[in-house]
CSV table of C-alpha atoms in Angstrom, one decimal:
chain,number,residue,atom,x,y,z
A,4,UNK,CA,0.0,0.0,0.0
A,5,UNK,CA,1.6,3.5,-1.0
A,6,UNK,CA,2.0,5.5,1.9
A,7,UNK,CA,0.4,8.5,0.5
A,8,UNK,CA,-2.9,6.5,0.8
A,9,UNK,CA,-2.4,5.5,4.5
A,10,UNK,CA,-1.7,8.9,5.0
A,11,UNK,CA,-4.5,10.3,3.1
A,12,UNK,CA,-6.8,7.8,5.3
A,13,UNK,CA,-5.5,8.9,8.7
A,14,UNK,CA,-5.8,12.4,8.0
A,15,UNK,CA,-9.2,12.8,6.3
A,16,UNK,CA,-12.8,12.3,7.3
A,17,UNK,CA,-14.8,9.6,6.1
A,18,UNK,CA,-18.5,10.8,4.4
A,19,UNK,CA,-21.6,9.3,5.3
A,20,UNK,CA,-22.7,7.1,2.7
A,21,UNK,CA,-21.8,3.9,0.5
A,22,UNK,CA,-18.3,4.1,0.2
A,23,UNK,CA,-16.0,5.2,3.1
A,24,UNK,CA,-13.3,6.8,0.9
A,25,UNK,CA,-11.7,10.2,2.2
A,26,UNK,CA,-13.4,13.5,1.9
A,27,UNK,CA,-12.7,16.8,2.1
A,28,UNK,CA,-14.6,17.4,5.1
A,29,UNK,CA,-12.7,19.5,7.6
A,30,UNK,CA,-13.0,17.4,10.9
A,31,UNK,CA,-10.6,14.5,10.6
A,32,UNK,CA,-12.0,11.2,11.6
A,33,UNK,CA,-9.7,8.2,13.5
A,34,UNK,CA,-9.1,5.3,11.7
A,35,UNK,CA,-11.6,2.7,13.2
A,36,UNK,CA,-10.7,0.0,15.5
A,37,UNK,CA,-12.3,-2.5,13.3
A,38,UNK,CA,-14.1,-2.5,10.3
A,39,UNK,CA,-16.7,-5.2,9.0
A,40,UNK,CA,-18.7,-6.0,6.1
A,41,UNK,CA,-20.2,-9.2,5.0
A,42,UNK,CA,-18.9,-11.3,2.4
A,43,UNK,CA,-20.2,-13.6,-0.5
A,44,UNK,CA,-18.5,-12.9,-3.3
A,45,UNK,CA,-17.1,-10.0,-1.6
A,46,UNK,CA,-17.5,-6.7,-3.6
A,47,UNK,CA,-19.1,-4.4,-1.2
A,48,UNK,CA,-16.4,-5.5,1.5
A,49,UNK,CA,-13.8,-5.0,-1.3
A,50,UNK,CA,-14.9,-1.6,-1.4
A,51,UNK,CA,-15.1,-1.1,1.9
A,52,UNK,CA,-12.0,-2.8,3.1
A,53,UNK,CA,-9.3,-1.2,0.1
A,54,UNK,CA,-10.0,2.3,2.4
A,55,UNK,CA,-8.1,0.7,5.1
A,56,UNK,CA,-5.8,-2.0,3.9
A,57,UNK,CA,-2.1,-0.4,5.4
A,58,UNK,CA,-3.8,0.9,8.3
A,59,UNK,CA,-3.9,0.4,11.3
A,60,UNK,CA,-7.5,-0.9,11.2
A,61,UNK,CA,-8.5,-5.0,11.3
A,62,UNK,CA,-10.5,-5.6,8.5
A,63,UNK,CA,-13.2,-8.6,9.6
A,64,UNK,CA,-14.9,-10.5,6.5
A,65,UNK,CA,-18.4,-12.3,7.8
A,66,UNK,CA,-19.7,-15.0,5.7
A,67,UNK,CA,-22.3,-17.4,5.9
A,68,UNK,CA,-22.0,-20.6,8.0
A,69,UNK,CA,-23.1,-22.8,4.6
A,70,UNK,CA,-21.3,-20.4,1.8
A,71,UNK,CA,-17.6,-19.6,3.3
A,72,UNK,CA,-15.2,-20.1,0.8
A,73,UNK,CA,-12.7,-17.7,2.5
A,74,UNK,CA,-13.2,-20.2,6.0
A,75,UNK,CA,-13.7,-23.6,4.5
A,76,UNK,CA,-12.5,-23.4,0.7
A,77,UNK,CA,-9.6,-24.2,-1.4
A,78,UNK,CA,-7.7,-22.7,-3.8
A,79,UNK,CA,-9.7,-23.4,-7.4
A,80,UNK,CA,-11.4,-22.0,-10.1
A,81,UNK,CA,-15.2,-21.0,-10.0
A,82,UNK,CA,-16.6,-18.4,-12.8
A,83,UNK,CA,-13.1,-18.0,-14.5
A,84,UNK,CA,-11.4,-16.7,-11.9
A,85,UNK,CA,-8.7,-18.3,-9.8
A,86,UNK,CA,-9.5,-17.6,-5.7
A,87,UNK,CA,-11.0,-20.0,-3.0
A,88,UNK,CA,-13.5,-21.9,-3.7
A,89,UNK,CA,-15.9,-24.6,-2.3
A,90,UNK,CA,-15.1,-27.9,-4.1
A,91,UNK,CA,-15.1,-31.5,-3.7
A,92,UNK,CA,-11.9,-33.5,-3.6
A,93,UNK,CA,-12.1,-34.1,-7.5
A,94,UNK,CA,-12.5,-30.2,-8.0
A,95,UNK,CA,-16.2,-30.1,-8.7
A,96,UNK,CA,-18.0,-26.7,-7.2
A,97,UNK,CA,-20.0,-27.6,-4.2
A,98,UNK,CA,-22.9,-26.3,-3.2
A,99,UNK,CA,-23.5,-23.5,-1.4
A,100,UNK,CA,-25.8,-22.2,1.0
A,101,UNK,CA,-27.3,-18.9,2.9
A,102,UNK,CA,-30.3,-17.2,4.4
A,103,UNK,CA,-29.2,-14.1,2.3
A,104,UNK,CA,-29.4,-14.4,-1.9
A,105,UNK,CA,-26.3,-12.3,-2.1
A,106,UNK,CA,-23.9,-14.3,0.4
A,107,UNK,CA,-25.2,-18.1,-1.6
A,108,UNK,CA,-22.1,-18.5,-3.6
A,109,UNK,CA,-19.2,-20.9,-3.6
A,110,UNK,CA,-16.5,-18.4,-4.5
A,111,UNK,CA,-14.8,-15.4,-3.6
A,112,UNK,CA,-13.5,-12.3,-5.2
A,113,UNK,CA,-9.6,-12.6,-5.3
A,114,UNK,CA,-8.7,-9.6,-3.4
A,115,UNK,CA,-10.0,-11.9,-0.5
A,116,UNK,CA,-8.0,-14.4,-1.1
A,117,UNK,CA,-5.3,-11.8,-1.2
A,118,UNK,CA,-6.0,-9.9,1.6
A,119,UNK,CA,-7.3,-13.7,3.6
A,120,UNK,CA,-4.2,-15.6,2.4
A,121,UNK,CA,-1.4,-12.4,3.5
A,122,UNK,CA,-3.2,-12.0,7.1
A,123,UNK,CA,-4.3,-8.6,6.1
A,124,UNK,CA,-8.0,-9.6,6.8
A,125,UNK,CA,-9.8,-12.6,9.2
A,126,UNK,CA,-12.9,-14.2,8.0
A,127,UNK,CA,-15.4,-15.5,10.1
A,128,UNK,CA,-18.8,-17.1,10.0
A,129,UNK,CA,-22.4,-16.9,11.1
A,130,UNK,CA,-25.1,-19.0,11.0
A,131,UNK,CA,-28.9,-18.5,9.7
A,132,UNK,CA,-30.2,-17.7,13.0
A,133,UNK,CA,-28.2,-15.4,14.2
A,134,UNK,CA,-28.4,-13.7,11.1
A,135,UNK,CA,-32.2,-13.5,11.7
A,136,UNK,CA,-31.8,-12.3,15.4
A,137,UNK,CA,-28.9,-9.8,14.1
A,138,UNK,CA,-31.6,-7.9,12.0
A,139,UNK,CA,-34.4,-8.2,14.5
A,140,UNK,CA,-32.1,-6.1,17.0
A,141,UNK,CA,-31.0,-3.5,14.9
A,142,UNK,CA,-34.2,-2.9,13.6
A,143,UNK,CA,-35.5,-2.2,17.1
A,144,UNK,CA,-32.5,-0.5,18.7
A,145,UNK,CA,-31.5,1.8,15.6
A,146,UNK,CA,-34.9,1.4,13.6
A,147,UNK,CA,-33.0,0.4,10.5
A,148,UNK,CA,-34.1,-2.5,8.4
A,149,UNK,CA,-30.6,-3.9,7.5
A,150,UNK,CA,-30.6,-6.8,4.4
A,151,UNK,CA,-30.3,-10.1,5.3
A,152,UNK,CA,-26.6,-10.0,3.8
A,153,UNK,CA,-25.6,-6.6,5.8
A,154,UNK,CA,-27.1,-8.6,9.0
A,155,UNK,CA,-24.2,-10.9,8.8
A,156,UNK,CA,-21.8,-8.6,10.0
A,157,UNK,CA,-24.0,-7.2,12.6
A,158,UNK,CA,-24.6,-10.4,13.7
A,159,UNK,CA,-20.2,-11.0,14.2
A,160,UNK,CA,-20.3,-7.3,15.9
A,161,UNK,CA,-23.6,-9.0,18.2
A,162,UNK,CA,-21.2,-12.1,18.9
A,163,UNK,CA,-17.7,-10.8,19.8
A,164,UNK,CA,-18.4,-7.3,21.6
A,165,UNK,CA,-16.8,-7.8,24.8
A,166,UNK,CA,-14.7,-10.4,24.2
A,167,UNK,CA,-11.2,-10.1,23.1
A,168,UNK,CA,-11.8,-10.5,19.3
A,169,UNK,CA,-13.9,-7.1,19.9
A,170,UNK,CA,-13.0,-5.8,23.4
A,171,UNK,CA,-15.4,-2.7,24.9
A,172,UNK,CA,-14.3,1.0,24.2
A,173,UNK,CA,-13.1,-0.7,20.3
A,174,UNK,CA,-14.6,1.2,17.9
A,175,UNK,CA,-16.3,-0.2,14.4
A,176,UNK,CA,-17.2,0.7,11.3
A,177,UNK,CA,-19.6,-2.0,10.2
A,178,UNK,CA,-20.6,-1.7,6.6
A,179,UNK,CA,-24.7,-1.9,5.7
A,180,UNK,CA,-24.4,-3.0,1.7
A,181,UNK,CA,-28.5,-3.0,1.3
A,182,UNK,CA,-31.8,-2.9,2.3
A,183,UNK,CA,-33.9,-5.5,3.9
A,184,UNK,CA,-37.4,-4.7,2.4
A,185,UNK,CA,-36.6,-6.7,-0.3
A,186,UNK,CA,-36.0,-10.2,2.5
A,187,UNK,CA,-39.4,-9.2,4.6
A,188,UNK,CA,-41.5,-11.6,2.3
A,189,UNK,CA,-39.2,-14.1,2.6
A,190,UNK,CA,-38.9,-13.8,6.6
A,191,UNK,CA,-42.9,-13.9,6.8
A,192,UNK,CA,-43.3,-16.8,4.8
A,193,UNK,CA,-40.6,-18.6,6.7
A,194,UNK,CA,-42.5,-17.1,10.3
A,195,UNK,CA,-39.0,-16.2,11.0
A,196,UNK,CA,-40.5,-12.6,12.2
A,197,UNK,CA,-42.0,-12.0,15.2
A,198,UNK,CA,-45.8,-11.9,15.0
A,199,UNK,CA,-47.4,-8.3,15.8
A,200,UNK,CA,-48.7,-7.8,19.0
A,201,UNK,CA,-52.2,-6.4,19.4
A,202,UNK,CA,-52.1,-2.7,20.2
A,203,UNK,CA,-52.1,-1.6,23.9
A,204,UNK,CA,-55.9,-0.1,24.9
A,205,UNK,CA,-55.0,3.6,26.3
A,206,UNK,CA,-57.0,4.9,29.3
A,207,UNK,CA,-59.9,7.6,29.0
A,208,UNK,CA,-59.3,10.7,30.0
A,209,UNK,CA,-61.8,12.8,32.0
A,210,UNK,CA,-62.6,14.9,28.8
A,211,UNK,CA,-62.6,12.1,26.3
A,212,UNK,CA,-64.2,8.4,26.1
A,213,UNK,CA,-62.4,5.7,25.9
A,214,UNK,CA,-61.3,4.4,22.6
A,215,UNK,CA,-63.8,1.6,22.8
A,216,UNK,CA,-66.4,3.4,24.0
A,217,UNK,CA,-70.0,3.1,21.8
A,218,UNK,CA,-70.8,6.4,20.6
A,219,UNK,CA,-74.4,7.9,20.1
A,220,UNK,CA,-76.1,7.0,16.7
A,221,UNK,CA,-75.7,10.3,14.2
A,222,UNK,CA,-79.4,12.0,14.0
A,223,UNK,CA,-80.7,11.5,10.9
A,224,UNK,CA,-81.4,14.3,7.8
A,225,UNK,CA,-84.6,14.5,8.8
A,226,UNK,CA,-83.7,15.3,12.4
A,227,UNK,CA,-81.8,18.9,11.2
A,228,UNK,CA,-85.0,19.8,9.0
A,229,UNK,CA,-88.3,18.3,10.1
A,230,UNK,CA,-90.5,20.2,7.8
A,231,UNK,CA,-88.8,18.6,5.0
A,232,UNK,CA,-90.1,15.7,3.1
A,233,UNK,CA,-87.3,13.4,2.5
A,234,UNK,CA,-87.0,13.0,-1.9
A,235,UNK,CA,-88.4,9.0,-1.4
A,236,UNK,CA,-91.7,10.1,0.1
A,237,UNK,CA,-92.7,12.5,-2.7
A,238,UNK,CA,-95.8,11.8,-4.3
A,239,UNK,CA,-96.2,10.4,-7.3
A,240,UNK,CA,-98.6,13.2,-8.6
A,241,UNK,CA,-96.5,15.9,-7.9
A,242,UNK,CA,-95.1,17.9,-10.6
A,243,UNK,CA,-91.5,17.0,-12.6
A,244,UNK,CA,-89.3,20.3,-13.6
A,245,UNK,CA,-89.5,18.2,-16.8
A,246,UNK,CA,-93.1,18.5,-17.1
A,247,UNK,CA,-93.3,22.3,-16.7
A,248,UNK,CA,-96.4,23.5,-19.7
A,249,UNK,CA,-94.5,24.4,-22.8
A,250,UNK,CA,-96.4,27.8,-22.3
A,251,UNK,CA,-95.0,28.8,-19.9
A,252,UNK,CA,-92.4,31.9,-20.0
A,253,UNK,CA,-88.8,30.6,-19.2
A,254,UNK,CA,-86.9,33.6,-17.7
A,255,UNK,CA,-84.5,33.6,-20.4
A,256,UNK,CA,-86.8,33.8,-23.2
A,257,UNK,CA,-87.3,37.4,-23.1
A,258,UNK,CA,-89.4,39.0,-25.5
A,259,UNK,CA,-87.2,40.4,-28.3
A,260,UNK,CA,-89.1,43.8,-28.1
A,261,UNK,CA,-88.5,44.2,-24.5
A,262,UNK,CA,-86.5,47.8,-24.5
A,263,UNK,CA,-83.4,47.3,-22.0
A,264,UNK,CA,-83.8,50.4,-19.2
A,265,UNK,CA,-79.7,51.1,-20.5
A,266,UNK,CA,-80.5,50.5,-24.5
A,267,UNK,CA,-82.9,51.9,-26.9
A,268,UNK,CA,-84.1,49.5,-29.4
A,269,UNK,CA,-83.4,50.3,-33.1
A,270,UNK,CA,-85.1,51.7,-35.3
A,271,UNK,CA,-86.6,49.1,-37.8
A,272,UNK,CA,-86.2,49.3,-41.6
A,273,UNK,CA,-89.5,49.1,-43.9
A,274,UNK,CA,-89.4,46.1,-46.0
A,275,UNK,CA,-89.0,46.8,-50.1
């Protein structure tokens, strides 16, 4: 790593948002104690991690407990690319598995095996369920809905704080690569989420009813106007607009010799 980068990284602050590359931003931020980010086939990690490769930081790679070809692979080729890889014994890609879409794969980008094979970064695993829990407790404690990937390294972070692999006081930058509206389907159908609980009743109050309380009926139409006869009880016999005597005068048919009080008629012309 040049050293104009590390330096660049220890003196600059870090932006909020996807990538935690160096800003201009004029309060200078400490190079975390650790930094985490789930791992599959490894890109948004890659991203993440190249900020702080030649720092001081430890870069932690989480990957699934059925998919960790960084943990449990060998050195082979999936997809064209040479990197670790979940095989058989005769070189055939095994299967992989994960709660998360994005973390199901056998391989691994090959900066992972890099950074993995040179002790630059530690990979670890989860499994499913701690996953699951991981996502539950952010999204009550921080109200963000992590994805299902992004919930494997909060699920490492959930597991090691306070012991020495992530003593208290360290301080992490833990990488969220995606939304988990996109997994909530998936959770429901599994009844992996916690069912909703009924809403809490509140008290009346001395000026209000209670929620449940039964309120009066609304008077009717009738009751506002009772010398009105409701439109269904009108008798047959009486009179339609539309039957109004083709006689009679409608108030825009004026006469045409009706003089206007502001305009004298003409004077008319004899006829040849």
């Amino acid at each position: 790593m040049p050293a104009s980068r590390s330096a660049g990284v220890d003196a600059s602050a870090f932006a909020p948002g996807s990538t935690p590359v160096p800003s201009s931003a004029p309060a200078p931020a400490p190079v975390p104690d650790v930094v985490v980010a789930c791992v599959g086939g490894g890109s948004n990690a890659a991203g993440t991690f190249t900020a702080f490769t030649g720092t001081t930081a430890r870069l932690v790679g989480v990957e699934a407990a059925g998919g960790a070809a960084m943990s449990h692979g060998t050195p082979g080729v999936v997809h064209g690319t040479r990197s670790m890889v979940l095989q058989d014994e005769a070189g055939q890609i095994a299967e992989a598995h994960s709660i998360a879409a994005g973390l199901d794969y056998p391989g691994v980008g090959p900066e992972h095996a890099h950074w993995g094979t040179s002790g630059q970064a530690t990979y670890v695993t989860v499994t499913d369920d701690e996953v699951v829990a991981a996502l539950t407790t952010l999204a009550r404690t921080e109200g963000i809905i992590c994805a299902l990937e992004s919930a494997h390294a909060v699920a490492w972070v959930l597991r090691a704080a306070g012991t020495p692999d992530l003593p208290h006081g360290s301080t992490v930058l833990l990488t969220l690569s995606g939304r988990g509206d996109k997994d909530m389907a998936q959770l429901a159908e599994a009844s992996l989420l916690d069912p909703p609980q009924p809403p809490t009743a509140r008290p009346p109050t001395p000026d209000k009813p209670a929620p449940d309380a039964v309120r009066p009926p609304l008077p009717s139409s009738n009751a506002f106007s009772p010398n009105v006869t409701p439109l269904h009880e009108v008798s047959p016999d009486a009179v339609s607009l539309h039957e109004v005597s083709p006689n009679a005068v409608s108030p825009n048919a004026v006469s045409p010799n009706a003089v206007s009080p502001d305009v004298a008629a003409p004077a008319r012309k004899a006829r040849p």
